[in-house]
PDB file of N, CA and C in Angstrom:
ATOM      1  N   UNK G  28     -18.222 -10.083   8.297  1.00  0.00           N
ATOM      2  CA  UNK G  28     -17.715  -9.021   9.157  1.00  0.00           C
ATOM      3  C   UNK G  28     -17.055  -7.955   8.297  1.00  0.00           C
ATOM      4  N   UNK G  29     -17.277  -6.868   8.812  1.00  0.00           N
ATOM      5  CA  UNK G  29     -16.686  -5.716   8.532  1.00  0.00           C
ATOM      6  C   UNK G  29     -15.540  -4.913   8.666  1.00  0.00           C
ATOM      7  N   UNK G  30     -14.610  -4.826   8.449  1.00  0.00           N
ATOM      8  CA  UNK G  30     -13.358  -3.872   8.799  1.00  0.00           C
ATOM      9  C   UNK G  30     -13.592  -2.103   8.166  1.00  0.00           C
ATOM     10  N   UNK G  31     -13.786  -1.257   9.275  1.00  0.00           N
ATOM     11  CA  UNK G  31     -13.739  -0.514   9.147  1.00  0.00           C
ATOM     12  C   UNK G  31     -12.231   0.330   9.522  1.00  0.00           C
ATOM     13  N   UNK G  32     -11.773   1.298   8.446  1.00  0.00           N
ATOM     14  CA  UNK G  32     -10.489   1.645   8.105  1.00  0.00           C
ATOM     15  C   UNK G  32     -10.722   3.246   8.283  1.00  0.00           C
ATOM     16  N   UNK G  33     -10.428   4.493   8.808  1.00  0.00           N
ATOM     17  CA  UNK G  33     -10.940   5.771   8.623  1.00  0.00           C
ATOM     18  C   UNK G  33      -9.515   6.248   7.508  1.00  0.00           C
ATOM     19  N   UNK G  34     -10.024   7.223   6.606  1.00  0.00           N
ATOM     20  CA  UNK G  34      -9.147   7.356   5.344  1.00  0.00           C
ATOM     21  C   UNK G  34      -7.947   8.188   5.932  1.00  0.00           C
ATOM     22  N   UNK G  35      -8.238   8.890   7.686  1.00  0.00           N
ATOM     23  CA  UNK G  35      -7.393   9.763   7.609  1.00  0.00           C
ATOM     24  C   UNK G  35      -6.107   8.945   8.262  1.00  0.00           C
ATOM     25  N   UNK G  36      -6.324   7.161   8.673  1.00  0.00           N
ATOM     26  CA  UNK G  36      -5.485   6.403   9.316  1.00  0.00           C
ATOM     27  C   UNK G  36      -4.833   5.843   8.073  1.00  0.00           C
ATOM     28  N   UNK G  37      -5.053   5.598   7.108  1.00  0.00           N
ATOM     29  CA  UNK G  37      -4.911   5.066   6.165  1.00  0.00           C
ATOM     30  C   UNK G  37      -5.040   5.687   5.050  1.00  0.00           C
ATOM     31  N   UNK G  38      -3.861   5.739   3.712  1.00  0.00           N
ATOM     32  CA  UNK G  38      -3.699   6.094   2.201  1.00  0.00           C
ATOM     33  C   UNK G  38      -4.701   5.008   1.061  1.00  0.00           C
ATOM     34  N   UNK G  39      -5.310   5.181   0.322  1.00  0.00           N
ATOM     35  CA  UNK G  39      -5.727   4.602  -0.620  1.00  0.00           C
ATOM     36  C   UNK G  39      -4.563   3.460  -1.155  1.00  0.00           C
ATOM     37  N   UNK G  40      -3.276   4.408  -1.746  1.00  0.00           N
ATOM     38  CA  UNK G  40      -2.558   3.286  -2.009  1.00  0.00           C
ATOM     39  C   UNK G  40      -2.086   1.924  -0.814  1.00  0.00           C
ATOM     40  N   UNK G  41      -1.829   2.083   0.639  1.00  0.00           N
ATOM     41  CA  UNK G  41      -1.641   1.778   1.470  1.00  0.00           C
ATOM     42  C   UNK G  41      -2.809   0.396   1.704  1.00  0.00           C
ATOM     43  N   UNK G  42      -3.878   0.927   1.206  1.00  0.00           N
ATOM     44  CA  UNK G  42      -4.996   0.129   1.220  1.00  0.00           C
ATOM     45  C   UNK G  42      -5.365  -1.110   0.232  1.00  0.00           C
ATOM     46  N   UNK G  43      -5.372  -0.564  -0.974  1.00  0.00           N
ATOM     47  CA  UNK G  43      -5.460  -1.531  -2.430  1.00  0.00           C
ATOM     48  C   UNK G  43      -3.885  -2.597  -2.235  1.00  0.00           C
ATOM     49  N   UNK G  44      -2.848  -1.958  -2.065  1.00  0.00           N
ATOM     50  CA  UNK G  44      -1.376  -2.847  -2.006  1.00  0.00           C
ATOM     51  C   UNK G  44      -1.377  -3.448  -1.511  1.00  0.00           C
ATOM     52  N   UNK G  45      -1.942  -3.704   0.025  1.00  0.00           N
ATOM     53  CA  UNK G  45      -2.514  -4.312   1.389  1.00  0.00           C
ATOM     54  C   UNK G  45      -3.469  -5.732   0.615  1.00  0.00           C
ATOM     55  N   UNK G  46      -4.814  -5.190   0.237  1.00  0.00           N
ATOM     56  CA  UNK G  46      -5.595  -5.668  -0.116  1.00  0.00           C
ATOM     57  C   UNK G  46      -5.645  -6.798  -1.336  1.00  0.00           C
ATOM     58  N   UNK G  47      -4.439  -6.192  -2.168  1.00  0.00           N
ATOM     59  CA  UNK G  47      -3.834  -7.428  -3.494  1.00  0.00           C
ATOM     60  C   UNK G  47      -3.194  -8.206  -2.738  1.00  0.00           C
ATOM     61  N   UNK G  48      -2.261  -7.990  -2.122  1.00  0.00           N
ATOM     62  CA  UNK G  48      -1.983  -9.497  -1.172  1.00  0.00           C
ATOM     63  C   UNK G  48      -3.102 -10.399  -0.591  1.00  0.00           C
ATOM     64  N   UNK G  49      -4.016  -9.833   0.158  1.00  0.00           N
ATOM     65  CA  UNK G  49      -4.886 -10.316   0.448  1.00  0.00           C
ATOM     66  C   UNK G  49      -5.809 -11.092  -0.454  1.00  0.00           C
ATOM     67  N   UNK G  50      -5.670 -10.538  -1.298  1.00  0.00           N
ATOM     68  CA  UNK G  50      -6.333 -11.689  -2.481  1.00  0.00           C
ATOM     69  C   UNK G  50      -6.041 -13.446  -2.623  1.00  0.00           C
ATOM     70  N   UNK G  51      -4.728 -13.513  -2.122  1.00  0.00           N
ATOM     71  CA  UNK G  51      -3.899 -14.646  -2.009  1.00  0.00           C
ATOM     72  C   UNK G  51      -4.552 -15.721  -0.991  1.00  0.00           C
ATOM     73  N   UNK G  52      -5.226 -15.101   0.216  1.00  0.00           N
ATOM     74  CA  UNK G  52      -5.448 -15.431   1.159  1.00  0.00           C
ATOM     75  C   UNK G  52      -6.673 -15.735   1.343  1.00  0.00           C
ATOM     76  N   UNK G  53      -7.976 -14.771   1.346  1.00  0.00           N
ATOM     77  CA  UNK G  53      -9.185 -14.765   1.777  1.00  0.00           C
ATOM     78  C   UNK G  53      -9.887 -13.941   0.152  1.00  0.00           C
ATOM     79  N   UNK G  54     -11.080 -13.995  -0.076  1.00  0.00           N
ATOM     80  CA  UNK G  54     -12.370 -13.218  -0.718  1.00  0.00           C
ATOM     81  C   UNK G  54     -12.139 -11.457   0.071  1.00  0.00           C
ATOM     82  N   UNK G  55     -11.914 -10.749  -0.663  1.00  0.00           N
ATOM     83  CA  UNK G  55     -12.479  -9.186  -0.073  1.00  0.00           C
ATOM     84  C   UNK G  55     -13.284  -8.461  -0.895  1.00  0.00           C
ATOM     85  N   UNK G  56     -13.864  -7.572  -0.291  1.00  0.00           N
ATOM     86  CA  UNK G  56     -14.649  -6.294  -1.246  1.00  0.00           C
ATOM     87  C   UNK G  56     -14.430  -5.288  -0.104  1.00  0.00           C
ATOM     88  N   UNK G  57     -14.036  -4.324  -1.057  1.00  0.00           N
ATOM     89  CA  UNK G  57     -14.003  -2.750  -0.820  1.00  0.00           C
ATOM     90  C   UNK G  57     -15.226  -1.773  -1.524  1.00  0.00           C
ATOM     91  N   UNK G  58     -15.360  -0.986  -0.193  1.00  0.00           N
ATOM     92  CA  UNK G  58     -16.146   0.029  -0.308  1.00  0.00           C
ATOM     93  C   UNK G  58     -15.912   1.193   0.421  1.00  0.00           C
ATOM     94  N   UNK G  59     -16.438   2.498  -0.121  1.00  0.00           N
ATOM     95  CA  UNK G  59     -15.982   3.816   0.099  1.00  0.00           C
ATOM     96  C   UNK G  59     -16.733   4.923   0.274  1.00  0.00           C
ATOM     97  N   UNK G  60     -16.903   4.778   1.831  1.00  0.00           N
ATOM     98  CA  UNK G  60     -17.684   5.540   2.249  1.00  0.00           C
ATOM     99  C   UNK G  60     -17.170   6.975   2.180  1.00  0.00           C
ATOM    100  N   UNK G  61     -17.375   8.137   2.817  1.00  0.00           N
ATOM    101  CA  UNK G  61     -17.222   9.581   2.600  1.00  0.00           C
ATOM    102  C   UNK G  61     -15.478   9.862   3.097  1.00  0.00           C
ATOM    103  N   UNK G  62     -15.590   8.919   4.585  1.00  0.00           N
ATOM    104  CA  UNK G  62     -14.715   9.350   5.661  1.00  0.00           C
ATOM    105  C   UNK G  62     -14.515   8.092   5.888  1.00  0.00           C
ATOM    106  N   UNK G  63     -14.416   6.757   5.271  1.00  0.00           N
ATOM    107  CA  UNK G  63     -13.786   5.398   5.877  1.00  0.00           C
ATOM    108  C   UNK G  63     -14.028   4.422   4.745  1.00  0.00           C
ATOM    109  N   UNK G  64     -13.116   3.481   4.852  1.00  0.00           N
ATOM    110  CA  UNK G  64     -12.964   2.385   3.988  1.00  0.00           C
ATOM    111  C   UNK G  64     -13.965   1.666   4.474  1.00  0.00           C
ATOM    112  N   UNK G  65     -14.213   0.879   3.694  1.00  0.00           N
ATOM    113  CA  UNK G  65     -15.187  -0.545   4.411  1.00  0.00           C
ATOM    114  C   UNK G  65     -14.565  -1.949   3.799  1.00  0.00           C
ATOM    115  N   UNK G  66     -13.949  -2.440   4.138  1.00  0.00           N
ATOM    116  CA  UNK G  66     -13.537  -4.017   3.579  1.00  0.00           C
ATOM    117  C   UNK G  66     -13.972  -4.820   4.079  1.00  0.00           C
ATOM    118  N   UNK G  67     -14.650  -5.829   3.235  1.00  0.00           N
ATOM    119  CA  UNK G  67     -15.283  -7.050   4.161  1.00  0.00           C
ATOM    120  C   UNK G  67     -14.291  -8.687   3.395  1.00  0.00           C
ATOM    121  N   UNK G  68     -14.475  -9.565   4.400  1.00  0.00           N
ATOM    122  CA  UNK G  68     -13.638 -10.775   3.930  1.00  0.00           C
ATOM    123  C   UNK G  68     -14.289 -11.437   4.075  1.00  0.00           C
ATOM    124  N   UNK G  69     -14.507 -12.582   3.072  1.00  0.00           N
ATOM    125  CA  UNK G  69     -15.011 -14.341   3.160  1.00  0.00           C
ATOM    126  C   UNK G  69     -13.922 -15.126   2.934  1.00  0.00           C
ATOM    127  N   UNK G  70     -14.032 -15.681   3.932  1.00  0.00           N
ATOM    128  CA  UNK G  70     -14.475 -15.772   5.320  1.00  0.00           C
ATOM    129  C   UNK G  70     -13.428 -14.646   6.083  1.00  0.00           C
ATOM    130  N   UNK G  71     -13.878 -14.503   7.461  1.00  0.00           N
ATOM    131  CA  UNK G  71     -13.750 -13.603   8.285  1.00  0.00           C
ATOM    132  C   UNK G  71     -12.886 -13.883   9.667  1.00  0.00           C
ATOM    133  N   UNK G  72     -11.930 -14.596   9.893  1.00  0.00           N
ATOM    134  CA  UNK G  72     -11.789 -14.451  11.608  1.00  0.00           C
ATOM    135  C   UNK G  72     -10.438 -14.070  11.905  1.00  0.00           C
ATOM    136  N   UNK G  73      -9.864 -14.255  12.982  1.00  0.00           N
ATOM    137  CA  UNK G  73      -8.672 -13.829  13.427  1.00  0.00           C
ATOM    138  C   UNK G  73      -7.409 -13.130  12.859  1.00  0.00           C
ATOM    139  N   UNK G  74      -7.464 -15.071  12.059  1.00  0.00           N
ATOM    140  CA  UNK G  74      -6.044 -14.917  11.642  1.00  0.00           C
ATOM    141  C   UNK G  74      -6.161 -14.140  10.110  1.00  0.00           C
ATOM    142  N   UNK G  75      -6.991 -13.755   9.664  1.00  0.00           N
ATOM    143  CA  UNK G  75      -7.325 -12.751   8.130  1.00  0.00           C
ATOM    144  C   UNK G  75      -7.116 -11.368   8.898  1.00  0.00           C
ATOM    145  N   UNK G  76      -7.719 -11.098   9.802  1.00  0.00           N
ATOM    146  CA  UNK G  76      -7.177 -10.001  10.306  1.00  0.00           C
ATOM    147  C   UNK G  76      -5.885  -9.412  10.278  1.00  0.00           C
ATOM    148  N   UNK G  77      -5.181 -10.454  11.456  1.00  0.00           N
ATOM    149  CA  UNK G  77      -3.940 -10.628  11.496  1.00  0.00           C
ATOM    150  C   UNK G  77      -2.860 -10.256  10.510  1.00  0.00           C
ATOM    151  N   UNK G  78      -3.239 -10.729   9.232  1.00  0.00           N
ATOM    152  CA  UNK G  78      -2.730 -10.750   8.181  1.00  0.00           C
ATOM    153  C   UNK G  78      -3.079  -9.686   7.668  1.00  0.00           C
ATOM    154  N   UNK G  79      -4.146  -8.983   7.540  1.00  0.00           N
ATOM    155  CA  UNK G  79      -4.289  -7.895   6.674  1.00  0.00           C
ATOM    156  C   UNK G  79      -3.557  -6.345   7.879  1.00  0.00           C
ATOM    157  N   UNK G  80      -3.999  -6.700   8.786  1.00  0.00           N
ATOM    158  CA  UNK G  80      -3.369  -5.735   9.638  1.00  0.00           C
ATOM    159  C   UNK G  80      -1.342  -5.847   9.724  1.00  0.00           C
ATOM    160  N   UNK G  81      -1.023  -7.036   9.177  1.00  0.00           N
ATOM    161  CA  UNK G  81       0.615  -7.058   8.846  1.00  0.00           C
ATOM    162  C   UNK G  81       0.969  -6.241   7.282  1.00  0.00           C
ATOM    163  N   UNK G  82      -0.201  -6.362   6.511  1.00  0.00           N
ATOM    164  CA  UNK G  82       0.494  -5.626   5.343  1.00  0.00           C
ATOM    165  C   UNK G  82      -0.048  -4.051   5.571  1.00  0.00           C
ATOM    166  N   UNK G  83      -1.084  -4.081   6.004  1.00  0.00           N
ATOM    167  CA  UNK G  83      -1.537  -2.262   6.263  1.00  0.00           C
ATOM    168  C   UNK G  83       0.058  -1.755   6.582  1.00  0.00           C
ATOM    169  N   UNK G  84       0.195  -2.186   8.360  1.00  0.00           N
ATOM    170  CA  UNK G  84       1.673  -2.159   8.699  1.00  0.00           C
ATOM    171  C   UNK G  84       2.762  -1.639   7.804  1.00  0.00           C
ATOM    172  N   UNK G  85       2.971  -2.928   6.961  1.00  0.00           N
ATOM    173  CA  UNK G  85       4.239  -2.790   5.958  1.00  0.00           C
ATOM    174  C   UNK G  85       3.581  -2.129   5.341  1.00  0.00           C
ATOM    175  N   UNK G  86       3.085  -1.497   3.975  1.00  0.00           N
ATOM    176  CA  UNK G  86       2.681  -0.611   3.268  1.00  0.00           C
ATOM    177  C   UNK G  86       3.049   0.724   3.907  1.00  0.00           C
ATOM    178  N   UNK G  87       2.462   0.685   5.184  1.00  0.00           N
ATOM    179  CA  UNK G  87       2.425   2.283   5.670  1.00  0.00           C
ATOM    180  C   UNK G  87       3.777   2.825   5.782  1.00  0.00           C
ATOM    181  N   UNK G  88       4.706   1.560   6.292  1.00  0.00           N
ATOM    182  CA  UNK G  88       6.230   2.158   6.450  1.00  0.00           C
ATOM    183  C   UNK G  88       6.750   2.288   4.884  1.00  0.00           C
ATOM    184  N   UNK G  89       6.020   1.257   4.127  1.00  0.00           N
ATOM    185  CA  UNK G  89       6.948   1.455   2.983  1.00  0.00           C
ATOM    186  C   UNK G  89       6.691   3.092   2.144  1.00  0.00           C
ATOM    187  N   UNK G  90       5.040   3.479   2.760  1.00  0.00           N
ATOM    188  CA  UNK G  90       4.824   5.039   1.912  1.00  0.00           C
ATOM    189  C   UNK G  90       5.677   5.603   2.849  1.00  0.00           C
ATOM    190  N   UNK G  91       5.974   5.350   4.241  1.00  0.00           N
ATOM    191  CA  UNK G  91       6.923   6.933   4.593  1.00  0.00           C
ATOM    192  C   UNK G  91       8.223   6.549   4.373  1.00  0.00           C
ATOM    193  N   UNK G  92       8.604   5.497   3.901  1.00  0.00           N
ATOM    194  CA  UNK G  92      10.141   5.593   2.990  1.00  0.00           C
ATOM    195  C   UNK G  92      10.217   6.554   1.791  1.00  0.00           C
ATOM    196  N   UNK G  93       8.949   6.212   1.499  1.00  0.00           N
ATOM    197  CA  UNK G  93       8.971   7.197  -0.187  1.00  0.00           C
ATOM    198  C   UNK G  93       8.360   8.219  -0.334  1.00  0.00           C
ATOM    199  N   UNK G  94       8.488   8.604   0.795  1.00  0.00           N
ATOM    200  CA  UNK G  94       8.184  10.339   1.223  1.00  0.00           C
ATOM    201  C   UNK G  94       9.412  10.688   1.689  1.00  0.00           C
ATOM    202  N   UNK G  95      10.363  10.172   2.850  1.00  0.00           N
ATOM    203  CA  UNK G  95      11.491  10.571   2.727  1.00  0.00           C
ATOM    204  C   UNK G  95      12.920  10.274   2.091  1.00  0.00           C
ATOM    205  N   UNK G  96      12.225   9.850   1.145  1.00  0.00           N
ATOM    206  CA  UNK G  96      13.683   9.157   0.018  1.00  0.00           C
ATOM    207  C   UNK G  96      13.354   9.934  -1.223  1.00  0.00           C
ATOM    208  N   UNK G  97      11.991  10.484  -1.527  1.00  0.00           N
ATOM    209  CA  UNK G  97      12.069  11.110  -2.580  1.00  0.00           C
ATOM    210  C   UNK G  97      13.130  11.928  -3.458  1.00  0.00           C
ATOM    211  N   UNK G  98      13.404  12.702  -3.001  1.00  0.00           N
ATOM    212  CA  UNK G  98      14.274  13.641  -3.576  1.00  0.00           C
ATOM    213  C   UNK G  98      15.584  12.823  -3.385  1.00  0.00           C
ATOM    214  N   UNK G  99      15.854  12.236  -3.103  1.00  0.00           N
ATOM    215  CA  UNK G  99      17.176  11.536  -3.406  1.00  0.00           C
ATOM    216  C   UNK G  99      16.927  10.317  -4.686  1.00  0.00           C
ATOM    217  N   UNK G 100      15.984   9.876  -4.705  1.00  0.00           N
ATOM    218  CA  UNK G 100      15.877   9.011  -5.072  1.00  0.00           C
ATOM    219  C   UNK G 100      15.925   9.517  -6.823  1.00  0.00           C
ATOM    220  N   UNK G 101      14.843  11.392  -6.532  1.00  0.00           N
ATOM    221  CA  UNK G 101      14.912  11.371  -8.216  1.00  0.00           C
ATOM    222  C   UNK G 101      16.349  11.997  -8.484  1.00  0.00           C
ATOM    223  N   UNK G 102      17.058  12.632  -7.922  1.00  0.00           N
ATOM    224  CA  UNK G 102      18.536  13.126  -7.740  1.00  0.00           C
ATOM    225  C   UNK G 102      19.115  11.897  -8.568  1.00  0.00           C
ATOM    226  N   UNK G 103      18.966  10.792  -7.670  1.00  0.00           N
ATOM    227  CA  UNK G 103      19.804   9.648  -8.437  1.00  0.00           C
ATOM    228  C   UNK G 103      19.618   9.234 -10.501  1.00  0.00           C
ATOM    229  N   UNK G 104      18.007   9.507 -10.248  1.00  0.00           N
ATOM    230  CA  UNK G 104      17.417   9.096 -11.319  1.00  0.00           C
ATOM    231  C   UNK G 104      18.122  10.000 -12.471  1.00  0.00           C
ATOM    232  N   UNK G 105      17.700  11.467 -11.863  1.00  0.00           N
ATOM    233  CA  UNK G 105      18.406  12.602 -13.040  1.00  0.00           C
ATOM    234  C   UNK G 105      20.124  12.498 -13.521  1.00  0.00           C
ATOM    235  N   UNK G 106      20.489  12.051 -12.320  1.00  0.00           N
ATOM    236  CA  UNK G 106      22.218  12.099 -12.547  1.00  0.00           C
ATOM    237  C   UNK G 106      22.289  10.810 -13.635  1.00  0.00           C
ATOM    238  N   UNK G 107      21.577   9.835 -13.354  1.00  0.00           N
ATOM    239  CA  UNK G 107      21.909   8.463 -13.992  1.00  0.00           C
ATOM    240  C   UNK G 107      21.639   8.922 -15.924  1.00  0.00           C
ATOM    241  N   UNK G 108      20.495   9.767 -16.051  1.00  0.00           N
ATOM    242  CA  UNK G 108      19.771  10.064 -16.971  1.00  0.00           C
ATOM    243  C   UNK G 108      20.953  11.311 -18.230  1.00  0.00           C
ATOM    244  N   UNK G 109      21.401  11.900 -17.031  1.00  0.00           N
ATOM    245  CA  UNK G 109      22.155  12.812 -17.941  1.00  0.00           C
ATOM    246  C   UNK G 109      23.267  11.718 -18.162  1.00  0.00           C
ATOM    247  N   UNK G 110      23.909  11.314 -17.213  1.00  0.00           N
ATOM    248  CA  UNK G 110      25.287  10.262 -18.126  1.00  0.00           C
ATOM    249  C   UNK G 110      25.118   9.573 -19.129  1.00  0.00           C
ATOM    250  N   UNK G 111      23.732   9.279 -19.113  1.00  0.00           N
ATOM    251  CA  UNK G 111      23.257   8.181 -19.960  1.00  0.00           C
ATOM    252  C   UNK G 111      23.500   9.426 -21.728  1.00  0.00           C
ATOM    253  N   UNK G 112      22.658  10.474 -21.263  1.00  0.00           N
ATOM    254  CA  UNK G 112      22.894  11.517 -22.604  1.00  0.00           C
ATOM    255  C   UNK G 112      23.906  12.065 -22.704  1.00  0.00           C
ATOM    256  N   UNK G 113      25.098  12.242 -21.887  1.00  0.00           N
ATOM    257  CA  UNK G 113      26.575  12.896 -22.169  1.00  0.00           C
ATOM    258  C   UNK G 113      26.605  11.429 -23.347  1.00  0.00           C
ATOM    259  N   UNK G 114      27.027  10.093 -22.821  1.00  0.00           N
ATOM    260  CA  UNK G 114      26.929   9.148 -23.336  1.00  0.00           C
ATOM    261  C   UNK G 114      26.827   8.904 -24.984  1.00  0.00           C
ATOM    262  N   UNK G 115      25.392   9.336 -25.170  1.00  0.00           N
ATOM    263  CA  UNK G 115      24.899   9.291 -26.141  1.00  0.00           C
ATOM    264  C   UNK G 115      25.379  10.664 -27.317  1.00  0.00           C
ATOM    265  N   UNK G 116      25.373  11.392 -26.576  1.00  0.00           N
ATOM    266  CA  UNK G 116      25.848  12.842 -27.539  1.00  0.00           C
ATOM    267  C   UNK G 116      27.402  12.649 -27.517  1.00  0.00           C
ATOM    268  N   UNK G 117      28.204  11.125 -27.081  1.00  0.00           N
ATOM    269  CA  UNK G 117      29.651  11.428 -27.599  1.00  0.00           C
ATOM    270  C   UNK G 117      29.523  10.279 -29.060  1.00  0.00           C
TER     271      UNK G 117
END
């Protein structure tokens, strides 16, 4: 069976991050059509679904954390970076 994914529901990264977990679990192959993912699993039923449709899920919230945490996040990074060089230049 086939899982078809359309790229504009789903990020590439969202997809592969998803899909390495899934490795744990079931056989997959990915393929990439113009306008949709294609993932297929051996074996195939419910509960692989289930599961791959829980990390799509998590992935997706975790990219719109890091779309809206960005700029804080590198804020933090830069501030940490210069103390680190006041630091160093005493």
């Amino acid at each position: 069976m086939t899982k078809v994914i359309s790229k504009t529901e789903c990020s590439e990264w969202v997809l592969r991050n998803s899909l390495y977990w899934m490795s744990a679990i079931t056989r997959w192959k990915l393929d990439e059509g113009d306008e949709h993912w294609l993932i297929s699993f051996d074996p195939f039923h419910d509960e692989i679904l289930f599961e791959f449709e829980r990390f799509i899920n998590d992935y997706q919230l975790r990219e719109k954390l890091q779309v809206h945490t960005d700029k804080i996040r590198s804020s933090i990074i830069d501030n940490v970076l210069k103390s680190i060089d006041s630091r160093l230049a005493e």
